[in-house]
Amino acid sequence: MPHILVDHLRKTYRISERDPGVMGALRGLVQRRHRTVEALSGVSFSLERGELLGFIGPNGAGKSTTIKILSGILRPDGGRVKIDGRDPFADRERHVARIGVVFGQRTQLWWDLPVGDGFDLLRDIYRVDPVRYRRTRDELVALLHLERVLDQPVRQLSLGQRMRAEIAAALLHEPDILFLDEPTIGLDAPSKLAVRDFVRRANRERGTTVLLTTHDMHDIEALARRVIVIGHGRVLADSPVEALRAQVMAERRLVVDFAQDAELPVEVAGARVHSRDGQTLVLDFDPAQTAAPALIARIAAAHAVEDIRLEGLAIEAVIARFYAMHGAAEA
Ligand SMILES: Nc1ncnc2c1ncn2[C@@H]1O[C@H](COP(=O)(O)OP(=O)(O)OP(=O)(O)O)[C@@H](O)[C@H]1O
């Protein structure tokens, strides 16, 4: 059985609605109206031990709902989840002992307590053996550079310091699985790099299974080999990052800088003119139809050229195209 099995997961939220204004509020006291939002409409996937999965999708796609169900916080309305053979909601107590969860937007530490005291409380909550705890804590403190913040209350930390403390807190009990919901949100570049580096190491060196949701495609490029794209509560794609790129991106792009006095061609055989700006021409072409070396040679032979470069498409653009192809706009 896979480490994590998610089978036709469904979740619907019920939202109470009222008409605007005082009359609406009064009417709402007597008669409540409800609307339902289908957050997950049959999500299925599985993960083997030690995988690192990027879980992406536009706002409102159902990513956080999935993580809340996988971490035993929410009960699904339909479908099945098995993690290490356990049902996360029904078997919550044993389940939480084996997982670590980080929600980028929320803290699991105690706002007014110094970081180190919060760690000690978690040791007691998870009943971690004191010797193991000291070893793991010291290791995490060193790896995440937390030495200087251990005595500081959480509310005084910068966002980057807090996020590093949150990640340490999620790992103090040495879980096999880490759920990270937007762990790099709002962080500056060095803090993002530190978080990514740490997550990569936890996955590679400890074999921790990681499920990561993010809107930062650099996180995906740096960490995930496999991605699941979800939109409108459904899995739209489940594939290696490279396969997703290839599927969406049949075309490649060639940028040609012509010499100062050269006249730019109106058309180029085998390519489509995407744009022109001064002496620069941007061409799109299908590599299955036109070989890049032949195209470059043809242009260089016919024109005075200063520079030619082939561009890969940034993962952001790949994902944006993918959403557009599947009509997966923001919910
Ligand atoms: N507690 C809730 N009550 C009502 N509706 C909710 C609740 N939580 C989520 N939803 C709705 O369920 C849908 C899925 O939300 P979810 O938070 O899982 O999406 P997401 O992919 O994590 O989005 P984001 O990228 O914006 O964090 C959305 O339409 C959202 O408005």
mmCIF file of C-alpha atoms in Angstrom, residues 91-236:
data_model
loop_
_atom_site.group_PDB
_atom_site.id
_atom_site.type_symbol
_atom_site.label_atom_id
_atom_site.label_comp_id
_atom_site.label_asym_id
_atom_site.label_seq_id
_atom_site.Cartn_x
_atom_site.Cartn_y
_atom_site.Cartn_z
ATOM 1 C CA ASP A 91 -7.280 7.797 14.237
ATOM 2 C CA ARG A 92 -6.203 11.384 14.885
ATOM 3 C CA GLU A 93 -4.162 10.831 18.011
ATOM 4 C CA ARG A 94 -1.835 8.255 16.486
ATOM 5 C CA HIS A 95 -1.848 10.075 13.166
ATOM 6 C CA VAL A 96 -0.632 13.453 14.488
ATOM 7 C CA ALA A 97 2.268 11.730 16.202
ATOM 8 C CA ARG A 98 3.592 10.713 12.785
ATOM 9 C CA ILE A 99 3.074 13.930 10.821
ATOM 10 C CA GLY A 100 4.365 17.492 10.919
ATOM 11 C CA VAL A 101 2.269 20.355 9.568
ATOM 12 C CA VAL A 102 3.228 23.918 8.731
ATOM 13 C CA PHE A 103 0.615 26.439 7.661
ATOM 14 C CA GLY A 104 2.442 29.502 6.350
ATOM 15 C CA GLN A 105 -0.388 31.764 7.424
ATOM 16 C CA ARG A 106 -0.836 30.442 10.963
ATOM 17 C CA THR A 107 1.390 29.697 13.905
ATOM 18 C CA GLN A 108 1.438 26.504 15.930
ATOM 19 C CA LEU A 109 3.790 28.073 18.477
ATOM 20 C CA TRP A 110 2.670 30.136 21.442
ATOM 21 C CA TRP A 111 2.667 33.817 20.606
ATOM 22 C CA ASP A 112 3.865 35.068 24.023
ATOM 23 C CA LEU A 113 6.234 32.237 24.874
ATOM 24 C CA PRO A 114 9.921 32.190 23.979
ATOM 25 C CA VAL A 115 10.571 29.849 21.063
ATOM 26 C CA GLY A 116 12.572 27.412 23.212
ATOM 27 C CA ASP A 117 9.761 27.108 25.776
ATOM 28 C CA GLY A 118 7.294 26.432 22.944
ATOM 29 C CA PHE A 119 9.567 23.632 21.732
ATOM 30 C CA ASP A 120 9.624 22.140 25.252
ATOM 31 C CA LEU A 121 5.831 22.242 25.391
ATOM 32 C CA LEU A 122 5.636 20.376 22.105
ATOM 33 C CA ARG A 123 8.029 17.777 23.539
ATOM 34 C CA ASP A 124 5.548 17.197 26.355
ATOM 35 C CA ILE A 125 2.506 17.196 24.062
ATOM 36 C CA TYR A 126 4.078 14.649 21.713
ATOM 37 C CA ARG A 127 5.685 12.766 24.631
ATOM 38 C CA VAL A 128 9.072 12.739 22.933
ATOM 39 C CA ASP A 129 11.805 10.840 24.729
ATOM 40 C CA PRO A 130 13.968 13.564 26.455
ATOM 41 C CA VAL A 131 17.289 12.326 25.075
ATOM 42 C CA ARG A 132 15.993 12.080 21.520
ATOM 43 C CA TYR A 133 14.276 15.430 21.909
ATOM 44 C CA ARG A 134 17.475 17.190 22.920
ATOM 45 C CA ARG A 135 19.348 15.687 20.007
ATOM 46 C CA THR A 136 16.647 16.524 17.431
ATOM 47 C CA ARG A 137 16.109 20.022 18.828
ATOM 48 C CA ASP A 138 19.818 20.854 18.788
ATOM 49 C CA GLU A 139 20.112 19.565 15.238
ATOM 50 C CA LEU A 140 17.089 21.578 14.044
ATOM 51 C CA VAL A 141 18.245 24.714 15.871
ATOM 52 C CA ALA A 142 21.649 24.467 14.170
ATOM 53 C CA LEU A 143 20.288 23.657 10.693
ATOM 54 C CA LEU A 144 17.659 26.379 10.785
ATOM 55 C CA HIS A 145 19.929 28.949 12.489
ATOM 56 C CA LEU A 146 17.639 29.446 15.463
ATOM 57 C CA GLU A 147 20.266 29.866 18.195
ATOM 58 C CA ARG A 148 19.619 33.583 18.586
ATOM 59 C CA VAL A 149 15.830 33.424 18.723
ATOM 60 C CA LEU A 150 15.344 30.631 21.287
ATOM 61 C CA ASP A 151 14.874 33.165 24.099
ATOM 62 C CA GLN A 152 12.611 35.481 22.147
ATOM 63 C CA PRO A 153 8.817 35.384 22.306
ATOM 64 C CA VAL A 154 7.281 34.324 19.000
ATOM 65 C CA ARG A 155 5.512 37.654 18.574
ATOM 66 C CA GLN A 156 8.868 39.445 18.357
ATOM 67 C CA LEU A 157 10.208 37.307 15.506
ATOM 68 C CA SER A 158 10.493 38.413 11.921
ATOM 69 C CA LEU A 159 8.418 36.406 9.458
ATOM 70 C CA GLY A 160 11.494 34.537 8.223
ATOM 71 C CA GLN A 161 12.600 33.672 11.777
ATOM 72 C CA ARG A 162 9.093 32.586 12.683
ATOM 73 C CA MET A 163 8.782 30.343 9.650
ATOM 74 C CA ARG A 164 12.091 28.648 10.464
ATOM 75 C CA ALA A 165 10.888 28.177 14.060
ATOM 76 C CA GLU A 166 7.578 26.751 12.766
ATOM 77 C CA ILE A 167 9.388 24.227 10.605
ATOM 78 C CA ALA A 168 11.557 23.154 13.532
ATOM 79 C CA ALA A 169 8.427 22.874 15.720
ATOM 80 C CA ALA A 170 6.776 20.628 13.113
ATOM 81 C CA LEU A 171 9.775 18.290 13.098
ATOM 82 C CA LEU A 172 10.659 18.007 16.802
ATOM 83 C CA HIS A 173 8.838 14.689 17.114
ATOM 84 C CA GLU A 174 10.621 13.316 14.006
ATOM 85 C CA PRO A 175 7.561 12.718 11.843
ATOM 86 C CA ASP A 176 7.770 10.626 8.647
ATOM 87 C CA ILE A 177 5.508 13.024 6.785
ATOM 88 C CA LEU A 178 5.621 16.781 6.443
ATOM 89 C CA PHE A 179 2.682 18.798 5.124
ATOM 90 C CA LEU A 180 3.757 22.289 4.146
ATOM 91 C CA ASP A 181 1.044 24.749 3.185
ATOM 92 C CA GLU A 182 2.691 27.827 1.647
ATOM 93 C CA PRO A 183 5.839 27.664 3.799
ATOM 94 C CA THR A 184 7.627 30.428 1.875
ATOM 95 C CA ILE A 185 4.766 32.930 1.679
ATOM 96 C CA GLY A 186 5.939 36.476 2.399
ATOM 97 C CA LEU A 187 9.565 35.475 3.013
ATOM 98 C CA ASP A 188 12.516 37.382 1.593
ATOM 99 C CA ALA A 189 14.887 35.652 -0.827
ATOM 100 C CA PRO A 190 17.496 34.402 1.710
ATOM 101 C CA SER A 191 14.798 32.997 4.017
ATOM 102 C CA LYS A 192 13.119 31.257 1.074
ATOM 103 C CA LEU A 193 16.430 29.681 0.134
ATOM 104 C CA ALA A 194 17.017 28.552 3.732
ATOM 105 C CA VAL A 195 13.550 26.950 3.933
ATOM 106 C CA ARG A 196 13.951 25.245 0.549
ATOM 107 C CA ASP A 197 17.385 23.965 1.436
ATOM 108 C CA PHE A 198 16.128 22.551 4.709
ATOM 109 C CA VAL A 199 13.090 20.861 3.135
ATOM 110 C CA ARG A 200 15.308 19.311 0.466
ATOM 111 C CA ARG A 201 17.651 17.939 3.114
ATOM 112 C CA ALA A 202 14.833 16.576 5.276
ATOM 113 C CA ASN A 203 13.472 14.781 2.231
ATOM 114 C CA ARG A 204 16.797 13.449 0.891
ATOM 115 C CA GLU A 205 18.655 12.724 4.101
ATOM 116 C CA ARG A 206 15.877 11.618 6.440
ATOM 117 C CA GLY A 207 13.549 10.253 3.744
ATOM 118 C CA THR A 208 10.668 12.423 5.033
ATOM 119 C CA THR A 209 7.681 12.303 2.688
ATOM 120 C CA VAL A 210 6.764 15.900 1.826
ATOM 121 C CA LEU A 211 3.599 17.379 0.402
ATOM 122 C CA LEU A 212 4.140 21.026 -0.425
ATOM 123 C CA THR A 213 1.600 23.582 -1.577
ATOM 124 C CA THR A 214 2.911 26.842 -2.907
ATOM 125 C CA HIS A 215 2.226 29.675 -5.300
ATOM 126 C CA ASP A 216 5.955 30.208 -5.676
ATOM 127 C CA MET A 217 7.010 28.291 -8.745
ATOM 128 C CA HIS A 218 10.664 28.603 -7.723
ATOM 129 C CA ASP A 219 9.798 26.341 -4.774
ATOM 130 C CA ILE A 220 8.467 23.815 -7.263
ATOM 131 C CA GLU A 221 11.479 24.068 -9.563
ATOM 132 C CA ALA A 222 13.896 23.824 -6.650
ATOM 133 C CA LEU A 223 12.215 20.950 -4.834
ATOM 134 C CA ALA A 224 9.608 18.896 -6.630
ATOM 135 C CA ARG A 225 10.130 16.330 -9.308
ATOM 136 C CA ARG A 226 6.450 15.463 -9.391
ATOM 137 C CA VAL A 227 3.578 17.931 -9.338
ATOM 138 C CA ILE A 228 -0.148 17.608 -8.963
ATOM 139 C CA VAL A 229 -2.146 20.476 -10.375
ATOM 140 C CA ILE A 230 -5.588 20.916 -8.913
ATOM 141 C CA GLY A 231 -8.347 23.221 -10.082
ATOM 142 C CA HIS A 232 -12.005 23.458 -9.071
ATOM 143 C CA GLY A 233 -11.553 20.569 -6.638
ATOM 144 C CA ARG A 234 -10.230 18.122 -9.254
ATOM 145 C CA VAL A 235 -6.813 16.785 -10.200
ATOM 146 C CA LEU A 236 -5.990 18.307 -13.582
#
